[in-house]
Coordinates of C-alpha atoms in Angstrom, one line a residue:
Chain A
X9 CA 28.4 16.9 -35.4
X10 CA 30.8 14.5 -34.5
X11 CA 31.1 10.7 -35.1
X12 CA 29.9 10.3 -31.5
X13 CA 26.5 12.1 -31.6
X14 CA 26.1 10.6 -34.7
X15 CA 26.1 7.3 -33.3
X16 CA 23.5 8.4 -30.6
X17 CA 21.4 9.4 -32.6
X18 CA 21.4 6.4 -34.3
X19 CA 21.2 4.2 -31.3
X20 CA 17.9 6.2 -29.9
X21 CA 16.4 5.7 -33.2
X22 CA 17.3 2.0 -33.4
X23 CA 15.3 2.0 -30.0
X24 CA 12.5 3.4 -30.7
X25 CA 9.9 1.5 -31.9
X26 CA 7.9 2.7 -35.5
X27 CA 4.6 3.1 -34.4
X28 CA 5.8 5.7 -31.2
X29 CA 8.6 7.3 -33.7
X30 CA 5.6 9.9 -35.2
X31 CA 4.4 10.9 -32.1
X32 CA 8.0 11.1 -29.8
X33 CA 9.4 13.8 -32.3
X34 CA 6.0 15.6 -31.9
X35 CA 7.1 16.3 -28.4
X36 CA 10.8 16.9 -29.5
X37 CA 11.1 20.9 -29.2
X38 CA 13.3 21.0 -31.6
X39 CA 11.7 20.0 -35.0
X40 CA 9.5 22.3 -36.3
X41 CA 6.1 21.7 -37.9
X42 CA 6.7 21.5 -41.2
X43 CA 9.5 19.6 -40.5
X44 CA 7.9 17.1 -39.1
X45 CA 5.4 17.6 -41.9
X46 CA 8.1 16.9 -44.5
X47 CA 9.0 13.8 -43.4
X48 CA 7.5 10.9 -44.3
X49 CA 6.8 8.6 -42.0
X50 CA 5.9 5.2 -44.3
X51 CA 9.9 5.2 -45.2
X52 CA 11.5 2.5 -43.5
X53 CA 13.2 3.6 -40.6
X54 CA 17.1 4.0 -42.3
X55 CA 15.9 6.3 -44.6
X56 CA 14.0 9.0 -42.0
X57 CA 17.3 7.9 -39.6
X58 CA 19.4 9.5 -43.2
X59 CA 17.0 12.7 -43.5
X60 CA 16.7 13.4 -39.4
X61 CA 21.0 13.3 -39.3
X62 CA 21.1 15.9 -42.3
X63 CA 18.0 17.8 -40.5
X64 CA 19.9 17.8 -37.0
X65 CA 23.4 18.9 -38.8
X66 CA 21.1 21.8 -40.4
X67 CA 20.5 23.0 -37.4
X68 CA 23.9 22.8 -35.2
X69 CA 21.7 20.0 -33.0
X70 CA 24.0 18.9 -30.1
X71 CA 24.4 15.8 -27.5
X72 CA 21.8 17.8 -25.4
X73 CA 19.0 18.2 -27.3
X74 CA 19.3 14.5 -28.2
X75 CA 19.6 13.5 -25.2
X76 CA 16.1 15.4 -24.9
X77 CA 14.0 13.3 -26.9
X78 CA 16.1 10.4 -25.2
X79 CA 14.5 11.5 -22.1
X80 CA 10.9 11.9 -23.3
X81 CA 11.1 8.5 -24.8
X82 CA 11.9 6.9 -21.9
X83 CA 9.2 8.9 -19.5
X84 CA 7.0 8.0 -21.9
X85 CA 8.0 4.5 -22.0
X86 CA 9.0 3.5 -18.4
X87 CA 7.9 0.0 -18.4
X88 CA 12.0 -1.2 -19.6
X89 CA 15.4 -2.0 -18.5
X90 CA 15.4 -3.0 -14.7
X91 CA 14.3 -0.3 -12.1
X92 CA 15.5 -0.8 -8.3
X93 CA 13.8 0.8 -5.3
X94 CA 15.9 3.2 -2.4
X95 CA 14.9 4.3 0.6
X96 CA 15.4 7.7 2.0
X97 CA 16.0 7.3 6.0
X98 CA 16.5 9.6 9.3
X99 CA 14.3 12.8 7.4
X100 CA 15.9 16.1 8.9
X101 CA 13.5 18.8 10.0
X102 CA 13.4 20.5 6.4
X103 CA 13.1 17.8 4.7
X104 CA 9.0 18.3 4.3
X105 CA 9.5 21.2 3.0
X106 CA 12.2 20.6 0.0
X107 CA 10.7 22.7 -3.2
X108 CA 11.7 21.6 -6.7
X109 CA 14.3 24.6 -7.6
X110 CA 15.9 24.1 -4.2
X111 CA 16.4 20.5 -5.2
X112 CA 17.5 21.3 -8.4
X113 CA 20.1 23.6 -7.1
X114 CA 21.2 21.4 -4.6
X115 CA 21.4 18.4 -7.1
X116 CA 23.0 19.7 -9.5
X117 CA 25.7 21.6 -7.3
X118 CA 26.3 18.4 -5.3
X119 CA 27.1 15.7 -8.5
X120 CA 29.2 18.3 -10.4
X121 CA 31.5 18.5 -7.1
X122 CA 31.7 15.2 -6.4
X123 CA 32.7 14.0 -10.3
X124 CA 33.6 16.5 -12.9
X125 CA 32.5 15.6 -16.2
X126 CA 29.1 14.4 -15.8
X127 CA 25.8 15.7 -17.5
X128 CA 22.5 16.1 -16.0
X129 CA 18.9 16.6 -16.9
X130 CA 16.2 17.6 -14.5
X131 CA 12.6 17.5 -16.0
X132 CA 9.5 17.4 -14.1
X133 CA 6.9 15.4 -14.8
X134 CA 3.1 16.2 -14.1
X135 CA 2.4 13.4 -12.2
X136 CA 4.9 15.4 -9.3
X137 CA 7.5 12.9 -10.3
X138 CA 11.1 14.4 -10.7
X139 CA 13.2 12.8 -14.0
X140 CA 16.5 12.1 -13.3
X141 CA 18.8 11.9 -16.5
X142 CA 22.8 11.1 -15.5
X143 CA 25.4 10.6 -17.9
X144 CA 28.8 9.8 -16.2
X145 CA 32.3 10.8 -17.4
X146 CA 35.2 11.0 -15.0
X147 CA 38.0 13.3 -14.6
X148 CA 39.1 12.4 -17.6
X149 CA 36.9 11.8 -20.5
X150 CA 33.8 13.4 -21.1
X151 CA 30.3 11.9 -20.0
X152 CA 29.5 8.6 -21.6
X153 CA 25.9 8.9 -23.5
X154 CA 25.1 5.7 -24.5
X155 CA 25.0 4.1 -20.6
X156 CA 22.9 6.9 -18.8
X157 CA 21.4 6.8 -15.4
X158 CA 17.9 7.1 -15.0
X159 CA 16.0 8.4 -11.6
X160 CA 13.0 9.2 -10.4
X161 CA 12.2 11.0 -7.0
X162 CA 9.0 12.4 -5.6
X163 CA 9.2 15.3 -3.2
X164 CA 8.5 14.7 -0.2
X165 CA 8.3 10.9 -0.5
X166 CA 11.3 8.9 1.1
X167 CA 11.6 6.6 -2.1
X168 CA 14.0 6.7 -5.1
X169 CA 13.6 4.4 -8.4
X170 CA 17.0 4.4 -10.6
X171 CA 17.5 2.3 -13.5
X172 CA 20.8 2.0 -15.5
X173 CA 23.3 2.5 -12.6
X174 CA 26.3 0.7 -12.1
X175 CA 27.9 0.0 -8.6
X176 CA 30.8 2.7 -9.0
X177 CA 29.1 5.4 -9.4
X178 CA 26.2 4.2 -7.1
X179 CA 28.0 5.5 -3.6
X180 CA 28.0 9.3 -5.8
X181 CA 24.7 9.7 -6.9
X182 CA 23.3 8.5 -3.0
X183 CA 25.4 11.1 -2.0
X184 CA 24.2 13.4 -4.2
X185 CA 20.8 12.9 -3.4
X186 CA 20.8 12.4 0.1
X187 CA 22.3 15.8 0.4
X188 CA 19.5 17.3 -1.8
X189 CA 16.2 15.8 -0.6
X190 CA 18.0 16.6 3.4
X191 CA 18.0 13.0 4.4
X192 CA 20.2 11.4 6.5
X193 CA 21.0 8.2 4.5
X194 CA 19.6 5.7 1.4
X195 CA 19.5 2.1 1.3
X196 CA 18.5 -0.6 -0.8
X197 CA 14.5 -1.1 -0.3
X198 CA 15.2 -4.7 -1.7
X199 CA 12.4 -4.0 -4.3
X200 CA 13.0 -4.4 -8.1
X201 CA 11.6 -5.4 -11.6
X202 CA 10.9 -3.9 -15.3
X203 CA 7.7 -2.1 -14.7
X204 CA 8.4 1.0 -12.7
X205 CA 4.7 1.7 -12.7
X206 CA 4.6 -1.5 -10.3
X207 CA 7.1 -0.6 -8.0
X208 CA 6.6 2.6 -7.5
X209 CA 2.6 2.2 -6.9
X210 CA 3.7 -1.0 -4.4
X211 CA 5.7 1.7 -2.4
X212 CA 3.7 4.4 -2.7
X213 CA 0.8 2.3 -1.4
X214 CA -1.2 3.1 -4.6
X215 CA -3.1 0.1 -5.4
X216 CA -6.5 -1.0 -4.1
X217 CA -6.0 -2.2 -0.6
X218 CA -8.7 -4.4 0.8
X219 CA -9.0 -4.1 5.2
X220 CA -11.6 -5.2 6.6
X221 CA -14.8 -3.3 6.8
X222 CA -18.1 -3.5 8.7
X223 CA -19.7 -3.7 5.3
X224 CA -17.9 -6.6 3.6
X225 CA -20.3 -7.3 1.1
X226 CA -21.0 -4.8 -2.0
X227 CA -24.2 -3.2 -2.1
X228 CA -26.6 -5.7 -4.0
X229 CA -27.9 -4.4 -7.4
X230 CA -31.4 -4.0 -7.6
X231 CA -31.8 -6.2 -10.7
X232 CA -29.2 -9.3 -10.1
X233 CA -28.8 -11.9 -12.7
X234 CA -31.4 -14.5 -11.8
X235 CA -29.2 -17.5 -10.7
X236 CA -30.4 -20.9 -11.7
X237 CA -32.1 -21.8 -8.7
X238 CA -31.3 -25.8 -9.2
X239 CA -27.8 -24.9 -8.9
X240 CA -26.1 -23.9 -4.8
X241 CA -22.9 -23.5 -4.2
X242 CA -21.5 -26.0 -1.2
X243 CA -18.8 -24.2 0.9
X244 CA -20.0 -20.4 -0.3
X245 CA -19.0 -18.8 3.0
X246 CA -15.7 -21.1 2.7
X247 CA -14.6 -19.3 -0.5
X248 CA -15.7 -15.6 0.7
X249 CA -14.0 -16.2 3.3
X250 CA -10.5 -16.8 1.3
X251 CA -11.1 -14.4 -1.5
X252 CA -11.3 -11.7 1.6
X253 CA -8.3 -13.1 3.0
X254 CA -6.6 -13.1 -0.4
X255 CA -7.7 -9.7 -1.1
X256 CA -5.9 -8.2 2.3
X257 CA -3.0 -9.4 2.1
X258 CA -2.4 -8.8 -2.0
X259 CA -4.9 -6.1 -2.7
X260 CA -7.8 -5.7 -4.9
X261 CA -8.4 -4.7 -8.4
X262 CA -5.5 -4.8 -10.7
X263 CA -2.2 -5.5 -8.9
X264 CA 1.4 -4.0 -9.5
X265 CA 3.1 -6.1 -11.6
X266 CA 6.3 -8.1 -10.3
X267 CA 8.2 -11.0 -11.9
X268 CA 10.1 -12.1 -9.3
X269 CA 10.3 -12.6 -5.7
X270 CA 13.5 -14.3 -4.4
X271 CA 13.8 -15.6 -1.1
X272 CA 17.1 -16.4 0.4
X273 CA 17.8 -19.2 2.4
X274 CA 20.3 -19.0 5.6
X275 CA 18.5 -21.9 7.7
X276 CA 19.8 -25.1 9.2
X277 CA 18.7 -27.8 7.9
X278 CA 15.8 -29.3 9.6
X279 CA 14.4 -33.0 7.8
X280 CA 16.0 -36.1 10.1
X281 CA 15.3 -38.6 7.4
X282 CA 18.3 -37.2 6.0
X283 CA 21.6 -38.1 8.0
X284 CA 23.8 -36.5 6.3
X285 CA 22.5 -32.6 6.2
X286 CA 21.0 -32.6 9.4
X287 CA 22.9 -31.4 12.3
X288 CA 25.4 -29.9 10.3
X289 CA 26.4 -26.3 11.9
X290 CA 26.1 -24.5 9.0
X291 CA 23.3 -23.3 7.8
X292 CA 22.1 -24.7 4.6
X293 CA 22.0 -21.9 1.8
X294 CA 19.3 -22.2 -0.6
X295 CA 17.7 -19.9 -2.9
X296 CA 13.6 -19.8 -3.4
X297 CA 12.5 -18.4 -6.8
X298 CA 9.0 -17.6 -7.8
X299 CA 8.8 -16.0 -11.4
X300 CA 5.9 -14.8 -13.2
X301 CA 4.9 -12.1 -15.4
X302 CA 2.2 -10.7 -12.9
X303 CA 3.5 -12.3 -9.4
X304 CA 0.8 -10.7 -7.3
X305 CA -1.8 -11.8 -9.6
X306 CA -1.0 -15.4 -9.1
X307 CA -0.2 -15.2 -5.5
X308 CA -3.7 -13.6 -4.7
X309 CA -5.4 -16.8 -7.1
X310 CA -3.3 -19.4 -5.3
X311 CA -5.1 -17.9 -1.8
X312 CA -8.3 -17.5 -2.9
X313 CA -8.5 -20.8 -5.2
X314 CA -7.6 -22.7 -1.9
X315 CA -3.8 -24.2 -3.5
X316 CA -2.1 -22.3 -0.6
X317 CA -3.1 -22.4 2.4
X318 CA -5.2 -19.5 4.4
X319 CA -4.4 -17.3 6.6
X320 CA -1.6 -15.9 4.2
X321 CA 2.0 -16.7 5.3
X322 CA 3.9 -13.8 6.3
X323 CA 6.6 -15.1 3.8
X324 CA 4.1 -14.2 1.0
X325 CA 2.1 -11.2 2.4
X326 CA 5.3 -9.4 3.3
X327 CA 6.1 -9.0 -0.2
X328 CA 3.3 -6.3 -0.2
X329 CA 3.0 -5.6 3.3
X330 CA 6.6 -4.7 3.4
X331 CA 7.5 -3.5 -0.4
X332 CA 10.0 -5.9 -1.0
X333 CA 10.9 -9.2 -3.0
X334 CA 14.1 -10.1 -2.0
X335 CA 14.2 -11.6 1.2
X336 CA 16.8 -13.2 3.3
X337 CA 15.6 -16.0 5.9
X338 CA 17.7 -16.8 8.5
X339 CA 16.9 -19.0 11.9
X340 CA 15.6 -15.7 13.7
X341 CA 13.1 -14.9 10.9
X342 CA 12.4 -12.9 7.9
Chain B
X12 CA -62.5 -79.1 -0.3
X13 CA -60.5 -77.0 -2.6
X14 CA -62.2 -73.9 -2.4
X15 CA -62.8 -74.2 1.4
X16 CA -59.1 -74.6 2.0
X17 CA -58.5 -71.7 0.2
X18 CA -60.9 -69.7 1.8
X19 CA -59.7 -70.9 5.2
X20 CA -55.6 -70.7 4.2
X21 CA -56.6 -67.3 2.4
X22 CA -58.5 -66.4 5.5
X23 CA -55.7 -66.9 7.7
X24 CA -52.7 -65.1 5.6
X25 CA -55.6 -62.2 5.8
X26 CA -55.1 -62.4 9.6
X27 CA -51.9 -62.9 9.6
X28 CA -51.4 -59.6 7.8
X29 CA -53.4 -57.8 9.5
X30 CA -51.6 -58.9 12.5
X31 CA -48.3 -57.3 11.6
X32 CA -50.0 -54.2 9.9
X33 CA -51.2 -53.8 13.8
X34 CA -47.7 -54.5 14.9
X35 CA -46.5 -51.8 13.0
X36 CA -48.5 -50.1 13.2
X37 CA -47.7 -49.5 16.9
X38 CA -44.0 -49.1 16.3
X39 CA -45.1 -46.7 14.0
X40 CA -47.3 -44.8 16.7
X41 CA -44.7 -45.0 19.5
X42 CA -42.1 -43.8 17.4
X43 CA -44.2 -40.9 16.5
X44 CA -44.9 -40.4 19.9
X45 CA -40.6 -40.4 20.9
X46 CA -40.0 -38.3 18.1
X47 CA -43.1 -35.5 19.3
X48 CA -41.8 -35.8 23.3
X49 CA -38.5 -35.3 21.7
X50 CA -39.6 -31.8 20.1
X51 CA -41.7 -31.1 23.0
X52 CA -38.3 -31.3 24.8
X53 CA -36.6 -29.4 22.3
X54 CA -39.2 -26.2 22.4
X55 CA -38.9 -26.5 26.5
X56 CA -35.1 -26.0 26.7
X57 CA -35.4 -23.1 24.0
X58 CA -38.5 -21.6 26.0
X59 CA -36.3 -21.5 28.7
X60 CA -33.1 -20.3 27.3
X61 CA -35.0 -17.0 25.7
X62 CA -36.4 -16.5 28.7
X63 CA -32.8 -16.1 30.8
X64 CA -31.6 -14.3 27.9
X65 CA -34.8 -11.9 28.1
X66 CA -33.9 -11.3 31.8
X67 CA -30.5 -10.6 31.2
X68 CA -31.0 -8.1 28.1
X69 CA -33.4 -6.1 30.9
X70 CA -31.2 -6.1 33.1
X71 CA -28.4 -5.3 30.9
X72 CA -31.1 -2.2 29.6
X73 CA -31.7 -1.2 33.3
X74 CA -27.8 -1.1 33.7
X75 CA -27.0 0.6 30.5
X76 CA -29.6 3.5 31.2
X77 CA -28.1 4.3 34.5
X78 CA -25.1 4.3 33.0
X79 CA -26.3 6.7 30.9
X80 CA -28.1 9.3 32.4
X81 CA -25.5 9.5 35.4
X82 CA -22.4 7.3 34.7
X83 CA -22.7 5.5 37.9
X84 CA -22.9 1.6 37.4
X85 CA -25.5 1.3 40.1
X86 CA -28.1 2.6 42.6
X87 CA -27.4 1.6 46.1
X88 CA -30.4 1.4 47.3
X89 CA -33.1 -0.7 44.6
X90 CA -32.2 -3.8 43.8
X91 CA -30.9 -5.4 46.8
X92 CA -31.8 -8.8 45.9
X93 CA -30.2 -9.2 42.5
X94 CA -27.0 -8.0 44.2
X95 CA -27.0 -10.8 46.3
X96 CA -27.5 -13.0 43.3
X97 CA -24.2 -12.8 43.1
X98 CA -21.2 -9.8 42.4
X99 CA -19.8 -12.0 39.1
X100 CA -22.8 -11.4 37.1
X101 CA -23.5 -7.8 38.3
X102 CA -19.7 -7.1 37.1
X103 CA -20.6 -8.8 33.6
X104 CA -23.6 -7.1 33.1
X105 CA -21.6 -3.6 33.6
X106 CA -18.8 -4.9 31.4
X107 CA -21.5 -5.5 28.9
X108 CA -23.1 -2.5 29.1
X109 CA -19.8 -0.4 28.8
X110 CA -19.8 -2.0 25.7
X111 CA -22.4 -1.3 23.9
X112 CA -22.0 1.9 25.2
X113 CA -19.0 2.0 23.7
X114 CA -20.0 0.8 20.2
X115 CA -23.0 2.5 20.0
X116 CA -20.6 5.6 20.6
X117 CA -18.3 4.5 17.6
X118 CA -21.3 4.0 15.5
X119 CA -22.3 7.7 16.5
X120 CA -18.9 8.9 15.9
X121 CA -18.5 7.3 12.2
X122 CA -21.6 8.8 11.1
X123 CA -20.4 12.2 11.3
X124 CA -17.2 10.9 9.6
X125 CA -14.9 10.0 12.4
X126 CA -12.8 7.5 12.5
X127 CA -14.5 4.0 13.1
X128 CA -12.6 1.2 14.6
X129 CA -13.2 -2.9 14.1
X130 CA -11.9 -5.5 15.9
X131 CA -10.1 -8.1 13.7
X132 CA -8.2 -11.8 14.0
X133 CA -10.6 -12.2 17.3
X134 CA -9.7 -9.5 19.7
X135 CA -5.9 -10.1 18.9
X136 CA -6.4 -6.6 16.2
X137 CA -8.1 -3.6 15.5
X138 CA -8.4 -1.6 12.1
X139 CA -9.3 1.7 12.5
X140 CA -10.7 4.0 9.6
X141 CA -10.2 7.3 8.8
X142 CA -12.9 9.0 6.9
X143 CA -11.7 12.4 5.1
X144 CA -13.8 14.8 3.8
X145 CA -13.9 18.7 2.3
X146 CA -17.0 21.1 1.9
X147 CA -19.6 18.5 2.9
X148 CA -18.3 15.5 0.5
X149 CA -16.7 12.3 1.6
X150 CA -13.3 11.9 -0.2
X151 CA -10.7 8.8 1.0
X152 CA -10.8 7.2 3.7
X153 CA -8.1 5.6 5.3
X154 CA -7.3 2.7 6.8
X155 CA -4.5 1.4 9.8
X156 CA -4.4 -2.3 11.2
X157 CA -2.8 -2.0 14.8
X158 CA -2.0 -5.0 16.2
X159 CA -2.9 -5.2 20.3
X160 CA 0.3 -6.7 22.2
X161 CA 1.7 -5.6 25.2
X162 CA 2.6 -2.8 23.1
X163 CA 0.6 -1.0 20.1
X164 CA 2.1 -1.6 16.9
X165 CA 0.8 -0.4 13.1
X166 CA 1.2 -3.4 10.9
X167 CA -0.7 -2.4 7.7
X168 CA -1.8 0.8 6.9
X169 CA -2.7 2.5 3.6
X170 CA -1.7 6.4 4.0
X171 CA 0.5 8.1 1.4
X172 CA 3.9 8.2 2.2
X173 CA 4.3 12.3 2.4
X174 CA 1.9 11.8 5.7
X175 CA 4.5 11.3 8.3
X176 CA 3.3 8.6 10.1
X177 CA 6.0 7.4 11.6
X178 CA 7.0 10.9 13.0
X179 CA 3.5 10.6 14.4
X180 CA 4.2 7.8 15.9
X181 CA 7.5 7.8 17.6
X182 CA 7.0 11.6 18.7
X183 CA 3.4 11.2 19.6
X184 CA 1.7 9.4 22.5
X185 CA 0.0 6.5 20.3
X186 CA 0.7 4.1 23.4
X187 CA -0.7 6.1 25.7
X188 CA -3.4 7.9 24.2
X189 CA -4.6 6.6 21.2
X190 CA -7.4 9.0 21.0
X191 CA -5.4 12.2 20.3
X192 CA -3.2 10.0 17.9
X193 CA -6.0 9.1 15.8
X194 CA -7.3 13.0 15.9
X195 CA -3.8 14.8 15.0
X196 CA -3.4 12.3 12.4
X197 CA -7.3 12.8 11.3
X198 CA -6.3 16.5 10.8
X199 CA -3.6 15.6 9.0
X200 CA -5.2 13.6 6.7
X201 CA -8.3 15.6 6.3
X202 CA -6.2 18.9 5.8
X203 CA -4.2 16.8 3.1
X204 CA -7.8 16.1 1.4
X205 CA -8.8 19.4 1.6
X206 CA -5.9 21.0 -0.2
X207 CA -6.0 18.1 -3.0
X208 CA -9.6 18.7 -3.5
X209 CA -9.0 22.3 -3.7
X210 CA -6.6 21.9 -6.5
X211 CA -9.3 19.3 -8.4
X212 CA -11.6 22.3 -8.1
X213 CA -9.4 25.0 -9.2
X214 CA -8.4 22.8 -12.3
X215 CA -11.6 21.7 -13.3
X216 CA -13.7 25.3 -12.7
X217 CA -11.5 27.9 -13.3
X218 CA -9.7 26.2 -16.9
X219 CA -7.8 30.0 -17.1
X220 CA -5.9 29.3 -14.3
X221 CA -2.8 27.6 -15.1
X222 CA -1.5 25.3 -12.4
X223 CA 2.6 26.0 -13.2
X224 CA 3.8 23.8 -10.0
X225 CA 2.3 21.3 -7.4
X226 CA 3.4 18.7 -5.5
X227 CA 2.4 15.6 -4.0
X228 CA 1.4 16.6 -0.5
X229 CA -0.2 20.0 -2.1
X230 CA 1.6 22.3 0.1
X231 CA 3.4 24.0 -2.7
X232 CA 1.0 25.6 -6.2
X233 CA 2.7 28.1 -8.7
X234 CA -0.4 29.2 -10.1
X235 CA -0.1 31.3 -13.6
X236 CA -2.7 34.3 -14.0
X237 CA -3.6 36.4 -17.1
X238 CA -4.4 39.9 -16.1
X239 CA -6.9 41.3 -18.6
X240 CA -6.5 44.7 -19.3
X241 CA -4.1 46.4 -21.9
X242 CA -0.7 44.8 -20.0
X243 CA -2.3 42.1 -20.6
X244 CA 0.7 40.2 -18.6
X245 CA 0.9 37.2 -17.2
X246 CA 0.7 36.9 -13.2
X247 CA 2.7 34.0 -11.0
X248 CA 1.4 33.2 -8.0
X249 CA 3.2 31.3 -5.2
X250 CA 1.0 29.9 -2.3
X251 CA 2.8 28.0 0.5
X252 CA 0.7 25.7 3.0
X253 CA 3.9 25.6 5.6
X254 CA 1.5 24.4 8.2
X255 CA 0.1 20.8 7.1
X256 CA -2.9 20.4 9.3
X257 CA -4.6 23.3 7.8
X258 CA -6.2 23.6 4.4
X259 CA -5.2 27.5 4.0
X260 CA -1.9 28.7 2.9
X261 CA 0.4 30.8 5.0
X262 CA 2.3 32.6 3.1
X263 CA 0.6 33.8 -0.8
X264 CA 3.5 35.7 -3.0
X265 CA 2.4 37.7 -6.3
X266 CA 5.4 38.6 -8.9
X267 CA 4.4 40.0 -12.6
X268 CA 5.8 41.5 -15.4
X269 CA 4.2 44.7 -14.3
X270 CA 5.9 45.6 -11.2
X271 CA 3.5 47.6 -9.7
X272 CA 0.7 45.4 -10.1
X273 CA 1.6 43.4 -6.9
X274 CA 1.7 47.1 -5.1
X275 CA -1.6 47.8 -6.4
X276 CA -4.6 47.9 -3.8
X277 CA -6.5 45.8 -5.6
X278 CA -3.9 42.8 -5.6
X279 CA -3.2 43.3 -1.8
X280 CA -7.2 42.3 -1.2
X281 CA -6.2 39.5 -3.2
X282 CA -3.8 38.7 -1.6
X283 CA -5.1 38.8 2.1
X284 CA -8.3 37.1 0.1
X285 CA -6.2 34.1 -0.6
X286 CA -5.0 33.9 2.8
X287 CA -8.6 33.8 4.1
X288 CA -10.8 32.1 1.7
X289 CA -10.2 28.1 0.0
X290 CA -8.5 28.8 -3.4
X291 CA -11.8 28.2 -5.9
X292 CA -13.8 30.6 -4.1
X293 CA -11.1 33.4 -3.7
X294 CA -10.9 32.6 -7.6
X295 CA -14.9 33.2 -8.5
X296 CA -14.2 36.6 -6.3
X297 CA -11.2 37.6 -8.5
X298 CA -12.8 37.0 -11.4
X299 CA -16.1 38.9 -10.6
X300 CA -13.8 42.1 -9.5
X301 CA -12.0 41.5 -13.0
X302 CA -8.7 40.8 -11.0
X303 CA -8.1 38.1 -13.3
X304 CA -9.5 36.6 -17.0

């Protein structure tokens, strides 16, 4: 095992938090049970690193095997780094009937054709998602395993989620994906966040959406909690209406965790009290950014408590309806 | 003298008070009377209103029963006077009768598990709820919110992305024949729900059968069976559902380590069985005949 492999392994072990270390190693196929038991996990990490390095030397493990461990770790903990959503457009006739082996072969063939030194690993997760790990090199250098790109795709859906992609390699990845999935082109879905499950749920609409129904009130329980008869809620109907509108715009229950919504303004300045800025021909450029640990939850609360006016403005409800969190607003619309 | 004056003054006081009391009583009586009068007027107005409503409802019911029975809104010979009443009235009644008929039809459709349509945003949009069911069990409900403009436009929906909604909208006839569009969409959704339910039941009931591969749209399924006997090898069965509007596979492929297995008459029968019956019931039969463990 050469230096670079050692470094990769050390980096990886440093990255995995100590609590998860044992479970991750348990899932790795290249560590037998006895070896796993022989490692004492109460020791500090650097001791364990030494042991593992020695073990890998013994077994003659290569970078390929170490990257498997990295992939296992990332699949279990996908909510780190910055994920970007992409949408595939113009499906061809046979796009809905692509199957896994076909996709794998096509993708590998396409990408290796485009760039010679590249290391690809494809894994199918139990929830029908395909995980691809790509380490990029170029025509003269070997693939760089310290900065891999991860791609997640669900077959038969037009969405792809990518993290760790540089702009240099973006067109190559685009082309390989487009050819392998039999679509016409791929465009930026303008949705990004730290939480892969959140952006996936938002784009594939897997959160609980609310629609107007004939029976909006849930069924009453047989023994409701006795409410204090001396307390009467004024405006109970208004509160209910607001809650219904908030849920219709953003969803019910646990919402996908988005961290930011960015609105880039390219509209003309309109306030007549400011003489210097009004009347200029060029648009007034500005950027409005909403940030929160759980943005959709905060927006829903704003609407249901009355802080934001109802009906919900389409600028806010487009976040869930169009599945984006980056908007450019011009005078003609969003 | 003082006592007599007190007496007189006292008496005068008393008389004064009595007089003012009487005046107040009068006032109160007249205000009571006014109130009662007002209530009376309100009740009379309400009675008149209710009478008008009853009359409208009875004629509506008559119109509705005519519509239901014959499909023709009015009978020529009867009720010439009513028609003289104002043809606007009868037009309005006709619209109301048709409206109630449509609402009842939709309700009946909803009860049998079809789709349901609801008006939203004060008539500017409708929300269609499509229910899916398989083998008598209700599964998920999908919703579509449609904007009623000069062109119908879907503004919001919770249909999963692997159902080809855009293709159905652009290549289909949503603008001209919405019932056809909704029927096709309902077919796709029900078939998807059916396939998903079959897979779910298979995983629950038949734990000896392993699912090697499946996809989100449930159109490709690879199962691994264990065949009992001396040659206890693994058998791979690939089911392909090329027709996305059906719950049954279009192709079944059996591969085994034992090459003679696939061509044996027992397994040929199994192949036909898998093509014709839903997956979980086919597996029950296969277990009974001893083909799989």
